[in-house]
Amino acid sequence: MAGGFVGGDVGKRAEFYEGRITSYFILACVVGSLGGSLFGYDLGVSSGVTSMDEFLKEFFPSVYRRKQEHLRETDYCKYDNQILTLFTSSLYFAGLVSTFGASLVTRKYGRRISIMTGSVSFFCGGVVNAAAVNIPMLIVGRILLGVGIGFGNQAVPLYLSEIAPPKIRGAVNQLFQLTTCLGILIADIVNYFTEKIHPWGWRLSLGLAVVPATLIFVGGIFLPETPNSLVEQGRLEEARRVLEKVRGTHKVDAEFEDLRDASEAARAVKNPFRNLLKRGNRPQLIIGALGIPAFQQLSGQNSILFYAPVIFQSLGFGSGAALYSSIITGSMLVIGALVSMCVVDRLGRRFLFIEGGIQMIVSIVIVAVTLALKFGHGETLSKGVAVLLVVMICLFVAAFGWSWGPLGWLVPSEIFPLEMRSAGQSVVVCVNLFFTAAIAQCFLAALCHLRYGVFILFAGLISIMSIFIILLLPETKQVPIEEISQLFEKHWYWKRIVGKDSKVESQKP
Ligand code: BGC
């Protein structure tokens, strides 16, 4: 297993790396990071479309009837429909299975082919969904979109990290989160306008998924494969040519040699998935592969995004106002991602995780208390209370946007040792999408039964995950990527598990 996020700080020769930011590199970043927009566009579009009357009338008439009956009521339960939720989560189940196929394609044929495969599947999904006349067509469309996301989320973070010069790898990696959030925001804006087009506006929202897919496919034709992947495939001359072009210099000997060494070392490991289970890699397994991706979703962020319009309608806002509200939350996410890109290498990962966690807990508790006092008695909320709720939801989303959102992808990518980085990334995508789907499937039922208590539940989970970070994650800011495993050997808890012996054992092929 070779490749992975080989960047400059492979160690030995990092100080001799040369290069500048070339237009070819920028093109690669723009096209590569567009992969995140597929993910984001879908997240944003689903939440808007599932609150559009004509969409509900056509596919989920019982939900529509319930919505009409309760139009004047503020009811926690009116959207609780497992089939409607299955429409949303079928995509994530497809994504979590296909990401393992993507891992194979990414390794054998390259990151670029995976990204392009993802865009083709996403394109087909967009077309089938826009033309859907029954629920099976809707679900098939969602599955195709899901395969697109399984491939995209597997390959794009890898692609960005490999193509980036080492010094700015963190910020470049976070382009994925930025384009995800831009995708959500654009989808929110699209929904805002298509909602006014009767009776087929929802088809336009779903069908416009073909736009980012086409851009990525066409861009992909011109996209360079990463030098790492070319080395991995044994295409050494081509790898060197691409490296020179991306870095804008012929003096790439040091970086190229590191790349070859890293690739050799990684190839010695026969089964990267099994390697992940060895005792010496326990911190990476617990923190990177399982903890962070699961907790990112258990924060409840996507419940708020998927169903922001539903929540706002349940709060007594009209349908248009609901979509308008989700445009506000989408903007918060973009701002959060930009803030994170600017400060993550200075303030550090732990600071952002902890600050973000506290802000999320405080704002969601205020949401819960407000709902407990003012909501569920069948009255529309007063303007002041509604504004307070919107502001608190925005503070929650912004905090996620600069903490668990981007770090949920960045930190796992930097703590896996090279030999299992690509396999690790598949597990990250799988766990992340599993929890995305599980939360989507459970949230509306939980809202219906636990009422405002569901937000207290999320506050409890965010407290647990913040403690997890405080106790178990060492600070990785500015630590060369290949030295990160040494942090665990000095860590107060992990040093007991990652002893010298287990380290030797885990490095055996
Ligand atoms: C998460 C998504 C989330 C998005 C925006 C990403 O990092 O993985 O689940 O919807 O951020 O909040």
Coordinates of C-alpha atoms and ligand atoms in Angstrom, one line a residue:
M1 CA 0.0 0.0 0.0
A2 CA 1.7 3.1 -1.1
G3 CA 0.8 6.7 -1.7
G4 CA -1.3 8.2 1.0
F5 CA -0.8 11.8 1.9
V6 CA 2.9 11.9 1.2
G7 CA 3.7 15.5 1.5
G8 CA 7.0 17.2 2.0
D9 CA 7.6 16.6 5.7
V10 CA 8.3 13.0 5.0
G11 CA 11.3 13.9 7.0
K12 CA 14.8 13.5 5.9
R13 CA 15.0 15.9 3.1
A14 CA 12.2 18.3 3.8
E15 CA 14.4 21.4 4.2
F16 CA 15.8 20.9 0.7
Y17 CA 12.4 21.0 -1.0
E18 CA 12.0 23.7 -3.6
G19 CA 9.1 25.2 -5.5
R20 CA 6.5 27.9 -5.8
I21 CA 2.8 28.2 -6.1
T22 CA 2.2 27.7 -9.8
S23 CA -0.9 28.3 -11.8
Y24 CA -0.9 24.6 -12.6
F25 CA -1.0 23.9 -8.8
I26 CA -3.9 26.4 -8.4
L27 CA -5.8 24.7 -11.2
A28 CA -5.3 21.3 -9.5
C29 CA -6.6 22.7 -6.2
V30 CA -9.6 24.4 -7.8
V31 CA -10.7 21.3 -9.8
G32 CA -9.7 18.9 -7.0
S33 CA -11.5 20.7 -4.3
L34 CA -14.7 21.0 -6.4
G35 CA -15.2 17.4 -5.3
G36 CA -16.3 18.8 -1.9
S37 CA -19.0 20.8 -3.7
L38 CA -20.8 17.6 -4.7
F39 CA -21.0 16.5 -1.1
G40 CA -22.1 20.0 0.0
Y41 CA -24.6 20.5 -2.8
D42 CA -26.4 17.3 -1.9
L43 CA -26.5 18.1 1.8
G44 CA -28.0 21.5 1.1
V45 CA -30.4 20.4 -1.6
S46 CA -32.0 17.5 0.3
S47 CA -32.9 19.6 3.3
G48 CA -34.6 22.2 1.1
V49 CA -36.4 19.8 -1.3
T50 CA -37.9 17.7 1.5
S51 CA -39.7 20.8 2.8
M52 CA -41.2 21.8 -0.6
D53 CA -44.9 21.2 -0.9
E54 CA -45.0 20.0 -4.5
F55 CA -42.2 17.4 -3.8
L56 CA -44.1 16.1 -0.7
K57 CA -47.4 16.0 -2.6
E58 CA -45.9 13.9 -5.3
F59 CA -43.9 11.4 -3.3
F60 CA -44.9 11.7 0.4
P61 CA -48.6 12.7 0.4
S62 CA -49.1 11.5 3.9
V63 CA -46.4 13.8 5.2
Y64 CA -47.9 16.6 3.1
R65 CA -51.4 16.0 4.6
R66 CA -50.0 16.0 8.1
K67 CA -48.1 19.2 7.4
Q68 CA -51.4 20.9 6.1
E69 CA -53.4 19.7 9.1
H70 CA -50.8 21.1 11.4
L71 CA -50.1 24.2 9.5
R72 CA -51.0 26.5 12.3
E73 CA -49.4 24.3 15.0
T74 CA -45.9 24.2 16.2
D75 CA -45.5 20.4 16.4
Y76 CA -42.4 18.4 17.0
C77 CA -43.7 15.4 15.1
K78 CA -45.2 16.5 11.8
Y79 CA -42.2 15.6 9.6
D80 CA -41.5 12.3 11.3
N81 CA -41.6 9.9 8.4
Q82 CA -39.1 7.1 8.0
I83 CA -39.5 6.9 4.2
L84 CA -38.8 10.6 3.8
T85 CA -35.7 10.2 6.0
L86 CA -34.7 7.1 4.0
F87 CA -34.7 9.3 0.9
T88 CA -32.1 11.4 2.6
S89 CA -30.0 8.7 4.1
S90 CA -30.0 6.1 1.2
L91 CA -27.3 8.3 -0.3
Y92 CA -25.0 7.9 2.7
F93 CA -25.4 4.1 2.9
A94 CA -24.4 3.9 -0.8
G95 CA -21.5 6.2 -0.1
L96 CA -20.1 4.2 2.9
V97 CA -20.1 1.0 0.9
S98 CA -18.7 2.4 -2.3
T99 CA -15.8 4.1 -0.5
F100 CA -14.0 0.8 -0.2
G101 CA -14.3 0.3 -3.9
A102 CA -13.0 3.8 -4.3
S103 CA -10.0 2.9 -2.1
L104 CA -9.1 0.2 -4.6
V105 CA -9.5 2.4 -7.7
T106 CA -7.6 5.3 -6.0
R107 CA -4.7 3.0 -5.2
K108 CA -4.6 1.1 -8.5
Y109 CA -5.6 3.7 -11.1
G110 CA -5.0 7.0 -9.3
R111 CA -6.8 9.7 -7.4
R112 CA -7.9 11.5 -10.6
I113 CA -9.7 8.5 -12.0
S114 CA -11.6 8.1 -8.7
I115 CA -12.6 11.7 -8.7
M116 CA -13.8 11.5 -12.3
T117 CA -15.7 8.2 -11.6
G118 CA -17.4 9.9 -8.7
S119 CA -18.4 12.8 -10.9
V120 CA -20.0 10.5 -13.6
S121 CA -22.0 8.7 -11.0
F122 CA -23.1 11.9 -9.4
F123 CA -24.1 13.3 -12.8
C124 CA -26.3 10.2 -13.5
G125 CA -27.8 10.5 -10.0
G126 CA -28.8 14.1 -10.7
V127 CA -30.5 13.2 -13.9
V128 CA -32.4 10.3 -12.5
N129 CA -33.6 12.3 -9.5
A130 CA -34.7 15.3 -11.6
A131 CA -36.7 12.9 -13.8
A132 CA -38.1 10.9 -10.9
V133 CA -41.8 9.9 -11.1
N134 CA -41.8 7.4 -8.2
I135 CA -40.0 6.6 -5.0
P136 CA -37.8 3.8 -6.4
M137 CA -36.5 6.3 -9.0
L138 CA -35.7 8.7 -6.3
I139 CA -33.9 6.1 -4.3
V140 CA -31.9 4.9 -7.3
G141 CA -30.9 8.5 -8.0
R142 CA -29.8 8.9 -4.4
I143 CA -27.7 5.7 -4.6
L144 CA -25.9 7.0 -7.7
L145 CA -25.2 10.3 -5.9
G146 CA -24.0 8.3 -2.9
V147 CA -21.5 6.4 -5.0
G148 CA -20.3 9.7 -6.3
I149 CA -19.8 11.0 -2.8
G150 CA -18.1 7.7 -1.6
F151 CA -15.5 8.1 -4.4
G152 CA -15.2 11.9 -4.0
N153 CA -14.8 11.9 -0.3
Q154 CA -12.2 9.1 -0.5
A155 CA -10.1 10.6 -3.2
V156 CA -10.4 14.4 -2.9
P157 CA -8.8 14.9 0.6
L158 CA -6.0 12.5 -0.6
Y159 CA -5.6 14.4 -3.8
L160 CA -5.4 17.8 -2.1
S161 CA -2.9 16.7 0.5
E162 CA -0.6 15.0 -2.0
I163 CA -0.6 17.8 -4.5
A164 CA 0.1 20.5 -1.8
P165 CA 3.5 21.8 -0.9
P166 CA 4.1 20.6 2.7
K167 CA 4.1 24.1 4.3
I168 CA 0.5 24.8 3.3
R169 CA -0.9 21.3 3.4
G170 CA -3.2 22.0 6.3
A171 CA -4.9 25.0 4.6
V172 CA -5.0 23.2 1.2
N173 CA -6.6 20.1 2.8
Q174 CA -9.3 22.4 4.3
L175 CA -10.3 23.5 0.8
F176 CA -12.4 20.3 0.9
Q177 CA -14.4 21.7 3.8
L178 CA -14.6 25.1 2.2
T179 CA -16.1 23.7 -1.1
T180 CA -18.4 21.4 0.9
C181 CA -19.8 24.5 2.7
L182 CA -20.0 26.5 -0.5
G183 CA -21.9 23.6 -2.1
I184 CA -24.4 23.7 0.8
L185 CA -24.7 27.5 0.5
I186 CA -25.3 27.4 -3.3
A187 CA -27.9 24.6 -2.8
D188 CA -29.7 26.8 -0.2
I189 CA -29.8 29.7 -2.6
V190 CA -30.9 27.5 -5.5
N191 CA -33.7 26.1 -3.3
Y192 CA -34.8 29.6 -2.3
F193 CA -35.5 30.4 -6.0
T194 CA -36.7 27.0 -7.2
E195 CA -39.3 26.9 -4.5
K196 CA -41.1 29.7 -6.3
I197 CA -41.2 27.7 -9.6
H198 CA -44.4 25.7 -9.6
P199 CA -44.8 22.8 -9.9
W200 CA -41.4 21.5 -10.9
G201 CA -39.0 23.7 -8.9
W202 CA -37.8 20.8 -6.9
R203 CA -36.8 18.9 -10.1
L204 CA -34.5 21.8 -11.0
S205 CA -32.9 21.8 -7.5
L206 CA -32.2 18.0 -7.7
G207 CA -31.2 18.2 -11.4
L208 CA -28.7 21.1 -11.0
A209 CA -26.4 18.5 -9.3
V210 CA -25.2 17.9 -12.8
V211 CA -23.5 21.3 -12.9
P212 CA -20.7 20.6 -10.3
A213 CA -20.4 17.0 -11.6
T214 CA -19.8 18.3 -15.2
L215 CA -17.3 20.9 -14.0
I216 CA -15.3 18.3 -12.2
F217 CA -15.4 15.8 -15.1
V218 CA -14.3 18.4 -17.6
G219 CA -11.7 19.8 -15.2
G220 CA -10.6 16.2 -14.4
I221 CA -9.5 15.8 -18.1
F222 CA -6.9 18.5 -17.5
L223 CA -6.1 17.5 -13.9
P224 CA -2.6 16.2 -13.2
E225 CA -2.5 12.9 -11.4
T226 CA -0.5 13.3 -8.1
P227 CA 3.2 12.5 -8.4
N228 CA 2.7 10.1 -5.4
S229 CA 0.1 8.1 -7.2
L230 CA 2.2 7.9 -10.3
V231 CA 5.2 6.7 -8.3
E232 CA 2.9 4.2 -6.7
Q233 CA 1.9 2.9 -10.1
G234 CA 5.6 2.7 -11.2
R235 CA 5.3 5.6 -13.7
L236 CA 8.4 7.3 -12.4
E237 CA 9.3 9.6 -15.3
E238 CA 5.8 10.9 -15.6
A239 CA 5.7 11.4 -11.8
R240 CA 8.9 13.5 -12.0
R241 CA 7.5 15.6 -14.9
V242 CA 4.3 16.3 -13.0
L243 CA 6.1 17.2 -9.8
E244 CA 8.3 19.7 -11.7
K245 CA 5.3 21.2 -13.4
V246 CA 3.3 21.5 -10.2
R247 CA 6.2 23.0 -8.2
G248 CA 7.4 25.2 -11.1
T249 CA 11.0 24.1 -10.9
H250 CA 13.4 21.4 -12.1
K251 CA 15.0 21.2 -8.7
V252 CA 12.7 18.6 -7.2
D253 CA 15.3 15.9 -6.4
A254 CA 14.8 16.0 -2.7
E255 CA 11.0 15.8 -2.8
F256 CA 11.1 13.1 -5.5
E257 CA 13.5 11.0 -3.5
D258 CA 11.4 11.2 -0.4
L259 CA 8.4 10.3 -2.4
R260 CA 10.1 7.2 -3.7
D261 CA 11.3 6.2 -0.3
A262 CA 8.0 6.7 1.3
S263 CA 6.3 4.7 -1.4
E264 CA 8.8 1.8 -1.0
A265 CA 8.3 1.7 2.7
A266 CA 4.6 1.8 2.3
R267 CA 4.7 -1.0 -0.3
A268 CA 6.3 -3.3 2.3
V269 CA 3.0 -3.3 4.3
K270 CA 0.9 -6.0 2.7
N271 CA -2.5 -5.4 4.4
P272 CA -3.0 -1.8 5.5
F273 CA -6.4 -2.6 6.9
R274 CA -5.0 -5.3 9.2
N275 CA -2.1 -3.0 10.1
L276 CA -4.7 -0.5 11.4
L277 CA -5.7 -3.0 14.1
K278 CA -2.2 -3.5 15.6
R279 CA -1.6 -2.3 19.1
G280 CA 1.0 0.2 18.0
N281 CA -1.6 2.0 15.9
R282 CA -4.3 2.0 18.6
P283 CA -4.3 5.8 19.0
Q284 CA -4.8 6.3 15.2
L285 CA -7.5 3.7 15.2
I286 CA -9.4 5.1 18.2
I287 CA -8.9 8.8 17.5
G288 CA -8.5 9.0 13.7
A289 CA -10.6 6.2 12.2
L290 CA -13.4 5.9 14.8
G291 CA -13.6 8.7 17.3
I292 CA -13.3 11.9 15.3
P293 CA -15.4 10.8 12.3
A294 CA -18.2 9.4 14.5
F295 CA -18.2 12.4 16.9
Q296 CA -18.2 14.8 14.1
Q297 CA -21.6 13.5 13.2
L298 CA -22.8 12.9 16.8
S299 CA -22.5 16.7 17.3
G300 CA -25.9 16.9 15.7
Q301 CA -24.7 19.4 13.1
N302 CA -26.2 17.6 10.1
S303 CA -29.5 17.3 11.8
I304 CA -29.6 21.0 12.0
L305 CA -28.5 21.3 8.3
F306 CA -30.7 18.6 6.8
Y307 CA -33.7 19.7 8.6
A308 CA -33.1 23.5 9.2
P309 CA -36.0 24.3 6.9
V310 CA -38.1 21.7 8.7
I311 CA -37.1 22.9 12.1
F312 CA -37.9 26.5 11.1
Q313 CA -41.2 25.6 9.6
S314 CA -42.0 23.7 12.8
L315 CA -41.1 26.8 14.6
G316 CA -43.8 28.6 12.8
F317 CA -41.8 30.3 10.0
G318 CA -43.3 30.1 6.5
S319 CA -41.7 27.8 3.9
G320 CA -39.8 30.7 2.2
A321 CA -38.5 32.0 5.5
A322 CA -37.3 28.5 6.2
L323 CA -35.1 28.3 3.1
Y324 CA -33.9 31.9 3.8
S325 CA -32.8 30.7 7.3
S326 CA -30.8 27.9 5.8
I327 CA -29.0 30.4 3.5
I328 CA -28.0 32.1 6.7
T329 CA -26.7 28.9 8.2
G330 CA -24.9 28.0 4.9
S331 CA -23.1 31.4 5.1
M332 CA -22.1 30.7 8.7
L333 CA -20.5 27.5 7.5
V334 CA -18.5 29.2 4.8
I335 CA -17.3 31.9 7.2
G336 CA -16.4 29.1 9.7
A337 CA -14.3 27.3 7.1
L338 CA -12.5 30.4 6.1
V339 CA -11.7 31.3 9.7
S340 CA -10.4 27.8 10.3
M341 CA -8.1 27.9 7.2
C342 CA -6.6 31.2 8.5
V343 CA -6.0 30.1 12.2
V344 CA -5.6 26.4 12.3
D345 CA -1.9 26.4 11.9
R346 CA -1.4 29.1 14.5
L347 CA -4.0 28.4 17.2
G348 CA -3.8 24.7 16.8
R349 CA -6.3 21.9 16.5
R350 CA -6.9 21.4 20.2
F351 CA -7.8 25.0 20.7
L352 CA -10.3 25.0 17.9
F353 CA -11.8 21.7 19.0
I354 CA -12.3 22.9 22.6
E355 CA -13.4 26.5 21.8
G356 CA -15.8 25.1 19.2
G357 CA -17.1 22.5 21.5
I358 CA -17.9 25.0 24.3
Q359 CA -19.6 27.4 21.9
M360 CA -21.7 24.5 20.5
I361 CA -22.7 23.3 24.0
V362 CA -23.7 26.8 25.2
S363 CA -25.8 27.6 22.1
I364 CA -27.6 24.3 21.8
V365 CA -28.5 24.3 25.5
I366 CA -30.0 27.8 25.0
V367 CA -31.9 26.4 22.0
A368 CA -33.2 23.5 24.2
V369 CA -34.2 25.7 27.1
T370 CA -36.0 28.2 24.9
L371 CA -37.9 25.4 23.2
A372 CA -38.8 23.8 26.5
L373 CA -40.2 27.1 27.8
K374 CA -41.9 28.4 24.7
F375 CA -42.6 25.6 22.2
G376 CA -45.0 22.8 21.7
H377 CA -48.1 24.4 23.1
G378 CA -49.6 24.8 19.7
E379 CA -48.8 28.6 19.5
T380 CA -46.5 30.3 17.0
L381 CA -43.4 31.6 18.6
S382 CA -43.0 35.4 19.2
K383 CA -40.6 37.2 16.9
G384 CA -38.1 37.8 19.7
V385 CA -37.9 34.1 20.6
A386 CA -37.6 33.1 17.0
V387 CA -34.7 35.5 16.5
L388 CA -33.0 34.2 19.6
L389 CA -33.3 30.7 18.2
V390 CA -31.9 31.6 14.8
V391 CA -29.0 33.4 16.4
M392 CA -28.2 30.5 18.6
I393 CA -28.4 28.1 15.7
C394 CA -26.0 30.3 13.7
L395 CA -23.5 30.4 16.6
F396 CA -23.7 26.6 16.8
V397 CA -23.2 26.2 13.1
A398 CA -20.3 28.7 12.9
A399 CA -18.5 26.9 15.8
F400 CA -18.9 23.6 14.0
G401 CA -17.7 25.3 10.8
W402 CA -14.3 26.2 12.3
S403 CA -13.8 23.2 14.6
W404 CA -15.3 19.7 14.1
G405 CA -16.3 20.4 10.5
P406 CA -12.8 20.9 8.9
L407 CA -10.8 19.2 11.7
G408 CA -13.0 16.1 11.3
W409 CA -11.3 15.6 8.0
L410 CA -7.9 17.2 8.6
V411 CA -6.9 15.5 11.8
P412 CA -7.5 11.9 10.8
S413 CA -5.6 12.6 7.5
E414 CA -2.5 13.8 9.4
I415 CA -2.3 11.2 12.2
F416 CA -2.3 8.0 10.1
P417 CA 1.2 6.8 9.3
L418 CA 1.9 6.7 5.6
E419 CA 1.6 3.0 5.1
M420 CA -2.1 3.0 6.1
R421 CA -3.2 6.5 5.1
S422 CA -5.3 5.6 2.2
A423 CA -6.9 2.6 3.9
G424 CA -7.4 4.8 7.0
Q425 CA -9.2 7.4 4.8
S426 CA -11.7 4.8 3.6
V427 CA -12.5 3.9 7.2
V428 CA -12.9 7.6 8.0
V429 CA -15.3 8.1 5.1
C430 CA -17.2 4.9 6.0
V431 CA -17.6 5.8 9.7
N432 CA -18.4 9.4 8.9
L433 CA -21.1 8.5 6.4
F434 CA -22.5 5.7 8.6
F435 CA -23.1 8.1 11.4
T436 CA -24.4 10.7 8.9
A437 CA -27.0 8.2 7.8
A438 CA -27.8 6.9 11.2
I439 CA -28.3 10.4 12.7
A440 CA -30.4 11.4 9.6
Q441 CA -32.5 8.3 10.1
C442 CA -33.1 8.8 13.8
F443 CA -33.2 12.6 14.2
L444 CA -36.9 13.3 13.3
A445 CA -38.1 10.4 15.3
A446 CA -36.0 11.5 18.3
L447 CA -37.3 15.1 17.8
C448 CA -40.8 13.8 17.9
H449 CA -40.3 11.6 21.0
L450 CA -37.7 13.5 23.0
R451 CA -38.8 17.0 21.9
Y452 CA -36.4 19.7 23.0
G453 CA -34.6 16.9 24.9
V454 CA -32.9 15.9 21.7
F455 CA -30.9 19.1 21.8
I456 CA -29.8 18.3 25.4
L457 CA -28.8 14.9 24.1
F458 CA -26.5 16.6 21.5
A459 CA -25.1 18.9 24.2
G460 CA -24.2 15.8 26.3
L461 CA -22.6 14.1 23.3
I462 CA -20.6 17.3 22.5
S463 CA -19.4 17.4 26.1
I464 CA -18.2 13.8 25.9
M465 CA -16.4 14.4 22.6
S466 CA -14.7 17.6 23.9
I467 CA -13.4 15.6 26.9
F468 CA -12.2 12.9 24.5
I469 CA -10.2 15.6 22.7
I470 CA -8.8 17.1 25.9
L471 CA -7.7 13.8 27.2
L472 CA -6.6 11.9 24.1
L473 CA -5.5 14.2 21.2
P474 CA -2.0 15.6 21.3
E475 CA -1.5 18.9 19.5
T476 CA -0.4 18.3 15.9
K477 CA 0.0 21.8 14.7
Q478 CA 3.2 22.4 12.7
V479 CA 4.5 18.9 13.6
P480 CA 5.9 17.2 10.5
I481 CA 3.5 14.6 9.4
E482 CA 5.9 11.7 9.7
E483 CA 6.8 12.7 13.3
I484 CA 3.2 12.7 14.5
S485 CA 3.3 9.1 15.7
Q486 CA 6.1 10.1 18.1
L487 CA 3.6 12.4 19.9
F488 CA 1.7 9.3 21.1
E489 CA 4.8 7.8 22.6
K490 CA 5.1 10.9 24.9
H491 CA 1.4 11.3 25.5
W492 CA 0.3 10.7 29.1
Y493 CA -2.2 7.9 28.2
W494 CA -1.1 6.6 24.8
K495 CA 2.5 6.0 25.9
R496 CA 1.2 3.0 28.0
I497 CA -0.3 1.4 24.9
V498 CA 2.2 2.5 22.3
G499 CA 5.3 1.1 24.0
K500 CA 8.5 0.4 22.2
D501 CA 7.7 -3.3 21.8
S502 CA 4.3 -2.7 20.3
K503 CA 5.8 -0.1 18.0
V504 CA 8.4 -2.6 16.6
E505 CA 5.6 -5.2 16.2
S506 CA 3.3 -2.7 14.4
Q507 CA 6.1 -1.9 11.9
K508 CA 6.5 -5.4 10.8
P509 CA 5.1 -5.9 7.4
Ligands
BGC1 C1 -19.2 17.2 7.5 C2 -20.6 17.1 6.9 C3 -21.2 18.5 7.2 C4 -20.4 19.6 6.6 C5 -21.0 20.9 6.8 C6 -18.4 18.3 6.9 O1 -17.2 18.3 7.5 O2 -18.6 15.9 7.2 O3 -21.3 16.1 7.5 O4 -22.5 18.5 6.6 O5 -19.1 19.5 7.2 O6 -21.3 21.2 8.1

